[in-house]
CSV table of C-alpha atoms and ligand atoms in Angstrom, one decimal:
chain,number,residue,atom,x,y,z
T,1,MET,CA,-19.9,-32.5,-59.0
T,2,ASN,CA,-18.9,-36.0,-59.4
T,3,GLU,CA,-20.1,-38.4,-62.0
T,4,LYS,CA,-22.2,-40.0,-59.4
T,5,ASN,CA,-23.9,-36.8,-58.4
T,6,ASN,CA,-25.0,-36.4,-61.7
T,7,SER,CA,-26.7,-39.6,-61.9
T,8,TYR,CA,-30.5,-39.6,-61.3
T,9,ASP,CA,-33.5,-41.9,-61.6
T,10,LEU,CA,-35.4,-39.4,-63.3
T,11,LEU,CA,-34.4,-36.8,-65.5
T,12,ILE,CA,-36.9,-34.2,-66.8
T,13,ILE,CA,-36.3,-32.0,-69.8
T,14,GLY,CA,-38.5,-28.6,-69.5
T,15,SER,CA,-39.8,-26.4,-66.8
T,16,GLY,CA,-43.2,-25.6,-67.9
T,17,PRO,CA,-46.3,-27.1,-66.2
T,18,ALA,CA,-45.5,-30.6,-67.5
T,19,GLY,CA,-41.9,-30.6,-66.2
T,20,PHE,CA,-42.7,-29.2,-62.9
T,21,THR,CA,-45.6,-31.3,-62.3
T,22,ALA,CA,-43.3,-34.5,-63.4
T,23,ALA,CA,-40.8,-33.3,-60.9
T,24,ILE,CA,-43.3,-33.0,-58.0
T,25,TYR,CA,-44.5,-36.4,-58.6
T,26,GLY,CA,-41.1,-38.0,-59.2
T,27,ALA,CA,-39.5,-36.8,-56.1
T,28,ARG,CA,-42.5,-37.6,-54.4
T,29,GLY,CA,-42.8,-40.9,-55.5
T,30,GLY,CA,-39.3,-41.3,-53.9
T,31,LEU,CA,-37.1,-41.1,-57.2
T,32,LYS,CA,-33.9,-39.3,-57.3
T,33,THR,CA,-35.2,-36.6,-59.8
T,34,ALA,CA,-33.6,-33.7,-61.4
T,35,LEU,CA,-35.1,-31.3,-63.9
T,36,ILE,CA,-33.2,-29.5,-66.4
T,37,GLY,CA,-35.1,-26.0,-66.6
T,38,GLY,CA,-32.9,-23.5,-68.7
T,39,ALA,CA,-31.5,-20.5,-67.6
T,40,ALA,CA,-35.1,-18.9,-66.7
T,41,PRO,CA,-37.3,-22.0,-65.6
T,42,GLY,CA,-41.2,-21.4,-66.3
T,43,GLY,CA,-41.7,-22.1,-69.8
T,44,GLN,CA,-44.3,-20.3,-71.8
T,45,LEU,CA,-46.4,-19.1,-69.0
T,46,LEU,CA,-43.7,-16.7,-67.9
T,47,GLN,CA,-45.0,-14.8,-70.8
T,48,THR,CA,-48.4,-14.7,-69.9
T,49,THR,CA,-50.0,-12.1,-67.7
T,50,GLU,CA,-53.4,-13.0,-65.9
T,51,ILE,CA,-54.2,-17.0,-65.7
T,52,GLU,CA,-57.7,-17.5,-64.9
T,53,ASN,CA,-58.4,-21.0,-65.7
T,54,PHE,CA,-56.0,-22.8,-63.7
T,55,PRO,CA,-58.2,-24.5,-61.0
T,56,GLY,CA,-57.5,-23.6,-57.3
T,57,PHE,CA,-56.9,-19.9,-57.8
T,58,GLN,CA,-60.0,-18.0,-57.4
T,59,GLU,CA,-58.8,-14.6,-58.5
T,60,PRO,CA,-56.3,-14.7,-61.8
T,61,ILE,CA,-52.7,-15.5,-61.3
T,62,ASN,CA,-49.7,-14.0,-62.8
T,63,GLY,CA,-48.1,-16.8,-65.1
T,64,ALA,CA,-44.5,-15.8,-63.5
T,65,ASP,CA,-46.1,-16.3,-60.0
T,66,LEU,CA,-47.6,-19.7,-60.8
T,67,MET,CA,-44.5,-20.9,-62.1
T,68,THR,CA,-42.4,-19.8,-59.2
T,69,ARG,CA,-44.8,-21.7,-57.0
T,70,MET,CA,-44.5,-24.7,-59.1
T,71,LEU,CA,-40.8,-24.8,-58.8
T,72,ASN,CA,-40.5,-24.0,-55.2
T,73,GLN,CA,-43.1,-27.0,-54.8
T,74,ALA,CA,-40.9,-29.2,-56.7
T,75,LYS,CA,-37.6,-28.2,-55.0
T,76,ARG,CA,-39.4,-28.6,-51.6
T,77,LEU,CA,-40.1,-32.2,-52.5
T,78,GLY,CA,-36.6,-32.7,-53.2
T,79,ALA,CA,-36.1,-32.5,-57.1
T,80,ALA,CA,-32.9,-30.5,-58.2
T,81,ILE,CA,-33.7,-27.9,-60.5
T,82,LEU,CA,-30.9,-27.6,-62.7
T,83,GLN,CA,-30.6,-24.0,-64.5
T,84,GLU,CA,-29.3,-24.8,-67.8
T,85,GLU,CA,-30.2,-25.8,-71.1
T,86,ALA,CA,-30.3,-29.5,-72.4
T,87,VAL,CA,-28.1,-29.4,-75.7
T,88,LYS,CA,-27.9,-33.1,-76.3
T,89,ALA,CA,-29.6,-36.2,-75.3
T,90,SER,CA,-28.4,-39.7,-75.9
T,91,LEU,CA,-31.0,-41.9,-75.9
T,92,LYS,CA,-29.9,-45.1,-77.5
T,93,ILE,CA,-28.8,-47.0,-74.6
T,94,SER,CA,-30.0,-46.7,-71.0
T,95,PRO,CA,-28.9,-45.3,-68.9
T,96,PHE,CA,-29.7,-42.4,-71.1
T,97,ALA,CA,-27.2,-39.3,-70.9
T,98,VAL,CA,-28.3,-35.6,-71.3
T,99,THR,CA,-25.6,-32.9,-71.8
T,100,GLY,CA,-26.2,-29.5,-70.3
T,101,SER,CA,-24.9,-26.0,-71.7
T,102,SER,CA,-22.6,-26.2,-68.8
T,103,GLY,CA,-20.9,-29.5,-70.6
T,104,THR,CA,-22.1,-31.6,-67.6
T,105,ILE,CA,-23.3,-34.9,-68.4
T,106,TYR,CA,-26.6,-36.1,-66.4
T,107,THR,CA,-27.6,-39.8,-66.6
T,108,ALA,CA,-30.8,-41.5,-65.9
T,109,ARG,CA,-32.7,-44.6,-66.6
T,110,ALA,CA,-36.0,-42.7,-67.1
T,111,ILE,CA,-36.4,-39.4,-69.1
T,112,ILE,CA,-39.4,-37.2,-69.5
T,113,ALA,CA,-39.5,-34.9,-72.5
T,114,ALA,CA,-41.4,-31.8,-71.4
T,115,THR,CA,-39.5,-29.0,-73.5
T,116,GLY,CA,-42.8,-27.3,-74.8
T,117,ALA,CA,-43.3,-25.2,-78.0
T,118,ARG,CA,-42.0,-21.9,-79.3
T,119,ALA,CA,-43.8,-19.0,-80.8
T,120,ARG,CA,-43.8,-19.1,-84.9
T,121,TRP,CA,-43.0,-16.3,-87.0
T,122,LEU,CA,-44.9,-15.3,-90.3
T,123,GLY,CA,-41.7,-15.9,-92.3
T,124,LEU,CA,-41.6,-12.6,-94.3
T,125,ASP,CA,-37.9,-11.3,-95.0
T,126,SER,CA,-39.1,-7.9,-93.7
T,127,GLU,CA,-40.4,-9.5,-90.4
T,128,LYS,CA,-36.8,-10.7,-89.7
T,129,LYS,CA,-35.2,-7.3,-90.3
T,130,PHE,CA,-37.4,-5.7,-87.7
T,131,ILE,CA,-37.4,-8.2,-85.0
T,132,GLY,CA,-36.5,-6.2,-81.8
T,133,LYS,CA,-37.1,-3.0,-83.8
T,134,GLY,CA,-40.8,-3.2,-83.6
T,135,VAL,CA,-41.6,-6.9,-84.5
T,136,SER,CA,-42.1,-9.0,-81.2
T,137,GLY,CA,-43.0,-12.5,-80.5
T,138,CYS,CA,-44.1,-11.5,-76.7
T,139,ALA,CA,-46.4,-8.8,-75.9
T,140,THR,CA,-45.9,-9.2,-72.2
T,141,CYS,CA,-42.2,-8.8,-72.5
T,142,ASP,CA,-42.4,-5.7,-75.0
T,143,GLY,CA,-45.8,-4.5,-74.6
T,144,PHE,CA,-44.4,-1.7,-72.0
T,145,PHE,CA,-42.4,0.1,-74.9
T,146,TYR,CA,-45.5,0.8,-76.8
T,147,ARG,CA,-47.0,3.6,-74.4
T,148,GLY,CA,-49.4,6.0,-76.3
T,149,LYS,CA,-48.4,4.1,-79.6
T,150,GLU,CA,-50.3,2.3,-82.2
T,151,VAL,CA,-49.5,-1.5,-82.8
T,152,CYS,CA,-50.9,-4.5,-84.4
T,153,VAL,CA,-51.3,-8.3,-83.2
T,154,VAL,CA,-51.3,-10.9,-85.9
T,155,GLY,CA,-53.4,-14.0,-85.2
T,156,GLY,CA,-57.0,-15.0,-84.1
T,157,GLY,CA,-56.3,-17.5,-81.1
T,158,ASP,CA,-56.3,-17.3,-77.7
T,159,THR,CA,-52.9,-16.0,-77.4
T,160,ALA,CA,-53.6,-13.1,-80.2
T,161,VAL,CA,-56.7,-12.1,-78.2
T,162,GLU,CA,-55.2,-11.9,-75.0
T,163,ASP,CA,-52.0,-10.1,-76.3
T,164,ALA,CA,-54.3,-7.5,-78.1
T,165,LEU,CA,-56.1,-7.0,-75.0
T,166,PHE,CA,-53.0,-6.7,-72.7
T,167,LEU,CA,-51.8,-4.2,-75.1
T,168,THR,CA,-54.3,-1.7,-74.7
T,169,LYS,CA,-52.9,-1.0,-71.3
T,170,PHE,CA,-50.0,0.7,-73.1
T,171,ALA,CA,-50.9,1.3,-76.7
T,172,SER,CA,-53.3,4.2,-77.8
T,173,ARG,CA,-54.7,2.1,-80.5
T,174,VAL,CA,-54.4,-2.0,-81.2
T,175,TYR,CA,-55.1,-3.6,-84.6
T,176,LEU,CA,-55.8,-7.5,-84.4
T,177,VAL,CA,-55.1,-8.7,-88.0
T,178,HIS,CA,-56.6,-11.9,-88.6
T,179,ARG,CA,-56.6,-14.2,-91.9
T,180,ARG,CA,-59.9,-15.4,-91.7
T,181,ASP,CA,-63.3,-13.9,-90.8
T,182,GLN,CA,-64.1,-15.7,-87.5
T,183,LEU,CA,-61.7,-15.6,-84.6
T,184,ARG,CA,-60.6,-19.0,-83.4
T,185,ALA,CA,-60.3,-17.6,-79.7
T,186,ASN,CA,-62.4,-18.9,-76.9
T,187,PHE,CA,-66.0,-17.1,-76.6
T,188,ARG,CA,-65.3,-15.2,-73.3
T,189,LEU,CA,-62.1,-13.6,-75.0
T,190,GLN,CA,-64.1,-13.0,-78.2
T,191,GLU,CA,-66.6,-11.2,-76.0
T,192,LYS,CA,-63.9,-9.2,-74.4
T,193,ILE,CA,-62.0,-8.2,-77.5
T,194,LYS,CA,-65.1,-7.1,-79.5
T,195,ALA,CA,-66.4,-4.8,-76.4
T,196,ASN,CA,-62.9,-3.0,-76.2
T,197,PRO,CA,-63.0,0.3,-78.0
T,198,LYS,CA,-59.3,0.7,-78.4
T,199,ILE,CA,-59.2,-2.7,-80.6
T,200,GLU,CA,-60.0,-2.7,-84.3
T,201,ILE,CA,-60.4,-6.3,-85.8
T,202,ILE,CA,-59.4,-6.3,-89.2
T,203,TYR,CA,-60.5,-9.6,-90.8
T,204,ASP,CA,-59.5,-11.8,-94.0
T,205,CYS,CA,-56.0,-10.0,-93.8
T,206,VAL,CA,-52.4,-11.1,-93.6
T,207,PRO,CA,-49.2,-8.8,-93.2
T,208,VAL,CA,-47.1,-8.9,-96.4
T,209,GLU,CA,-44.4,-6.4,-95.8
T,210,MET,CA,-43.0,-4.6,-93.0
T,211,LEU,CA,-41.6,-1.2,-93.9
T,212,GLY,CA,-39.4,1.1,-91.9
T,213,ASP,CA,-35.7,2.5,-91.3
T,214,SER,CA,-34.0,1.5,-88.1
T,215,LYS,CA,-37.2,1.0,-86.8
T,216,LEU,CA,-40.8,-0.1,-88.1
T,217,LYS,CA,-43.1,2.4,-89.2
T,218,THR,CA,-45.6,0.8,-91.6
T,219,VAL,CA,-47.2,-2.7,-92.0
T,220,LYS,CA,-48.7,-3.6,-95.3
T,221,ILE,CA,-51.4,-5.9,-95.0
T,222,LYS,CA,-53.5,-7.7,-98.0
T,223,ASN,CA,-57.1,-8.8,-97.9
T,224,VAL,CA,-57.0,-12.3,-99.0
T,225,LYS,CA,-60.4,-12.1,-100.2
T,226,THR,CA,-60.4,-9.2,-102.5
T,227,GLY,CA,-56.6,-8.7,-102.9
T,228,ALA,CA,-56.9,-5.2,-101.3
T,229,MET,CA,-54.0,-3.7,-100.0
T,230,ARG,CA,-54.0,-1.2,-96.6
T,231,GLU,CA,-51.1,0.3,-94.9
T,232,LEU,CA,-51.1,0.4,-91.1
T,233,ASN,CA,-48.8,3.1,-89.4
T,234,LEU,CA,-47.7,2.0,-86.5
T,235,THR,CA,-44.4,1.1,-84.6
T,236,GLY,CA,-45.2,-2.5,-83.3
T,237,VAL,CA,-46.3,-5.6,-84.5
T,238,PHE,CA,-47.0,-8.6,-82.0
T,239,ILE,CA,-46.9,-11.9,-83.9
T,240,ALA,CA,-49.1,-14.5,-82.3
T,241,ILE,CA,-49.9,-17.1,-84.8
T,242,GLY,CA,-49.3,-20.5,-82.6
T,243,HIS,CA,-46.5,-22.7,-81.9
T,244,THR,CA,-43.9,-25.2,-83.1
T,245,PRO,CA,-42.7,-28.0,-81.0
T,246,GLU,CA,-39.3,-27.8,-79.1
T,247,THR,CA,-37.7,-31.1,-80.2
T,248,ALA,CA,-34.3,-30.0,-81.5
T,249,VAL,CA,-32.7,-32.2,-78.8
T,250,PHE,CA,-34.5,-35.3,-79.3
T,251,GLU,CA,-34.2,-35.2,-83.2
T,252,GLY,CA,-33.3,-38.5,-84.8
T,253,GLN,CA,-33.9,-40.5,-81.7
T,254,LEU,CA,-37.7,-40.2,-80.9
T,255,LYS,CA,-40.5,-40.7,-83.3
T,256,LEU,CA,-42.4,-37.4,-84.5
T,257,ASP,CA,-45.7,-37.3,-85.9
T,258,GLU,CA,-46.2,-35.5,-89.4
T,259,GLU,CA,-46.4,-31.7,-87.5
T,260,GLY,CA,-43.2,-32.5,-85.5
T,261,TYR,CA,-44.9,-33.4,-82.2
T,262,ILE,CA,-43.3,-36.4,-80.3
T,263,SER,CA,-45.7,-39.3,-80.7
T,264,THR,CA,-46.9,-41.0,-77.4
T,265,ASP,CA,-49.1,-43.8,-76.5
T,266,GLU,CA,-51.7,-43.2,-74.0
T,267,HIS,CA,-49.4,-43.9,-71.3
T,268,LYS,CA,-47.1,-41.1,-72.6
T,269,ASN,CA,-44.5,-43.8,-73.6
T,270,THR,CA,-42.3,-42.5,-76.7
T,271,SER,CA,-40.8,-44.7,-79.4
T,272,VAL,CA,-38.0,-45.5,-76.9
T,273,PRO,CA,-38.9,-47.5,-73.6
T,274,GLY,CA,-37.8,-45.4,-70.7
T,275,VAL,CA,-38.5,-42.2,-72.5
T,276,PHE,CA,-41.9,-40.5,-72.0
T,277,ALA,CA,-43.0,-37.1,-73.2
T,278,ALA,CA,-45.5,-34.6,-71.8
T,279,GLY,CA,-47.2,-31.3,-72.3
T,280,ASP,CA,-46.9,-29.1,-75.6
T,281,VAL,CA,-44.2,-31.0,-77.0
T,282,MET,CA,-46.3,-33.9,-77.6
T,283,ASP,CA,-50.1,-32.4,-77.4
T,284,ARG,CA,-51.3,-30.8,-80.7
T,285,ASN,CA,-54.8,-30.4,-79.5
T,286,TYR,CA,-55.3,-28.9,-76.0
T,287,LYS,CA,-51.9,-26.8,-75.2
T,288,GLN,CA,-53.4,-25.7,-71.6
T,289,ALA,CA,-51.3,-25.3,-68.6
T,290,ILE,CA,-53.6,-27.7,-66.6
T,291,VAL,CA,-53.3,-30.4,-69.5
T,292,ALA,CA,-49.8,-30.2,-69.4
T,293,ALA,CA,-49.4,-30.6,-65.7
T,294,GLY,CA,-52.1,-33.6,-66.1
T,295,ALA,CA,-49.8,-35.1,-68.6
T,296,GLY,CA,-46.5,-34.6,-66.6
T,297,CYS,CA,-48.1,-36.4,-63.7
T,298,MET,CA,-49.1,-39.4,-65.9
T,299,ALA,CA,-45.7,-39.4,-67.4
T,300,ALA,CA,-44.0,-39.5,-63.8
T,301,MET,CA,-46.1,-42.3,-62.5
T,302,GLU,CA,-45.5,-44.2,-65.8
T,303,ALA,CA,-41.6,-43.6,-65.1
T,304,GLY,CA,-42.0,-44.7,-61.4
T,305,LYS,CA,-43.5,-48.0,-62.7
T,306,TYR,CA,-41.1,-48.5,-65.6
T,307,LEU,CA,-38.1,-48.1,-63.0
T,308,GLU,CA,-39.7,-50.5,-60.7
T,309,ALA,CA,-40.1,-52.9,-63.5
T,310,VAL,CA,-36.4,-52.3,-64.7
T,311,ASN,CA,-35.1,-52.5,-61.3
T,312,SER,CA,-36.7,-55.6,-60.6
T,313,ASN,CA,-35.3,-57.5,-63.4
F,401,NAP,P1,-53.5,-21.0,-82.2
F,401,NAP,O1,-54.8,-21.5,-81.3
F,401,NAP,O2,-53.0,-22.3,-83.0
F,401,NAP,O3,-53.9,-20.0,-82.8
F,401,NAP,C1,-52.9,-19.3,-84.0
F,401,NAP,C2,-53.8,-18.4,-84.7
F,401,NAP,O4,-52.9,-17.8,-85.8
F,401,NAP,C3,-55.0,-18.7,-85.7
F,401,NAP,O5,-55.9,-17.9,-85.4
F,401,NAP,C4,-54.3,-19.2,-87.1
F,401,NAP,O6,-55.2,-18.9,-87.9
F,401,NAP,C5,-53.3,-17.9,-87.1
F,401,NAP,N1,-52.4,-18.3,-88.0
F,401,NAP,C6,-51.5,-19.4,-87.9
F,401,NAP,N2,-50.5,-19.3,-88.8
F,401,NAP,C7,-50.7,-18.0,-89.4
F,401,NAP,C8,-49.8,-17.4,-90.5
F,401,NAP,N3,-49.1,-18.1,-91.1
F,401,NAP,N4,-50.6,-16.1,-90.9
F,401,NAP,C9,-51.3,-15.7,-90.2
F,401,NAP,N5,-52.2,-16.2,-89.2
F,401,NAP,C10,-51.8,-17.3,-88.8
F,401,NAP,O7,-52.3,-20.6,-81.3
F,401,NAP,P2,-52.5,-19.5,-79.9
F,401,NAP,O8,-53.5,-18.6,-79.8
F,401,NAP,O9,-51.0,-19.5,-79.5
F,401,NAP,O10,-52.8,-20.8,-78.8
F,401,NAP,C11,-52.2,-22.0,-78.7
F,401,NAP,C12,-52.9,-22.9,-77.6
F,401,NAP,O11,-52.8,-22.6,-76.4
F,401,NAP,C13,-54.2,-23.2,-78.0
F,401,NAP,O12,-55.0,-24.4,-77.7
F,401,NAP,C14,-55.2,-22.3,-76.9
F,401,NAP,O13,-56.4,-22.5,-76.6
F,401,NAP,C15,-54.1,-22.3,-76.0
F,401,NAP,N6,-53.9,-21.0,-75.1
F,401,NAP,C16,-55.1,-20.7,-73.9
F,401,NAP,C17,-55.1,-19.5,-73.2
F,401,NAP,C18,-56.2,-19.5,-72.3
F,401,NAP,O14,-56.8,-20.4,-72.1
F,401,NAP,N7,-55.9,-18.4,-71.4
F,401,NAP,C19,-54.3,-18.7,-73.7
F,401,NAP,C20,-53.2,-18.6,-74.7
F,401,NAP,C21,-53.3,-20.0,-75.5
F,401,NAP,P3,-56.6,-19.9,-88.2
F,401,NAP,O15,-57.7,-19.4,-86.9
F,401,NAP,O16,-57.1,-19.3,-89.7
F,401,NAP,O17,-55.9,-21.0,-88.2
């Protein structure tokens, strides 16, 4: 590709619902649009099984299917989908430049940051030791390996409860270890988990150590109210304790809030004119696919207006 071919009106970084919706609106709005989507475009929803709260799907839809539909829709409307990571962004001067993992430099006068968020770990040394040997951050990816085994999920939010329910398809018993005496997950999920006989919810407890040899065998948990210790003999632990925004590529260039999310105004403008942000990378409150999609739409519409103003000067 020559340099001219790598220059776009709008460059979107990230391939979740925010990124794809921005690509759909950008391309449909007549902008030469490209989306840098990583090696496996789709974002966090690739790790979700059934989605039943995305409007328009009467029956639950699989996360990967939903993302494939968004990707194909963006392509059909003319957006280029670039299957590589964005490794560097230069946002000090316009046109902005983004370097892909292939070394290719892409330029654009408008950028939408839609890089989402990544799953958090507990931070225990013993957790690190067993990642991939019993400790996992993705129930939908690894649940299959625990057929007939006992496992536990750590966390009390929607993800943890969904993971625990999903794991009952394979595991003989699932513990949900939560640090408080009340789940954070939505009411419907709470009803489902409490009604599932394969799941035991352990409240007020946190894992303090993971033990085993080449593979995980035991998780020590501590009651945060009483200090009592308990050992769970199991082979799989799924960590589902929330997410951290993916902002590494923008470090030092865009203003972030105190929790590391990209700061935006109500029009999705970041601290750099011409750079917009949408989805979980800027949303500390909702983190819903439909909200991310809406934000992607807003960012693309604002990018279109911005480019029109720049081009008419
Ligand atoms: P979350 O809502 O932030 O929940 C994280 C959970 O992990 C909380 O229960 C939290 O405890 C616990 N936690 C955090 N740090 C911990 C630590 N160091 N040790 C032990 N426990 C810890 O994250 P999420 O469940 O991934 O959900 C993220 C967002 O996506 C939410 O807005 C959620 O509604 C949304 N989501 C929606 C769906 C759906 O609608 N189908 C599915 C998945 C996710 P506390 O409760 O004590 O803070």
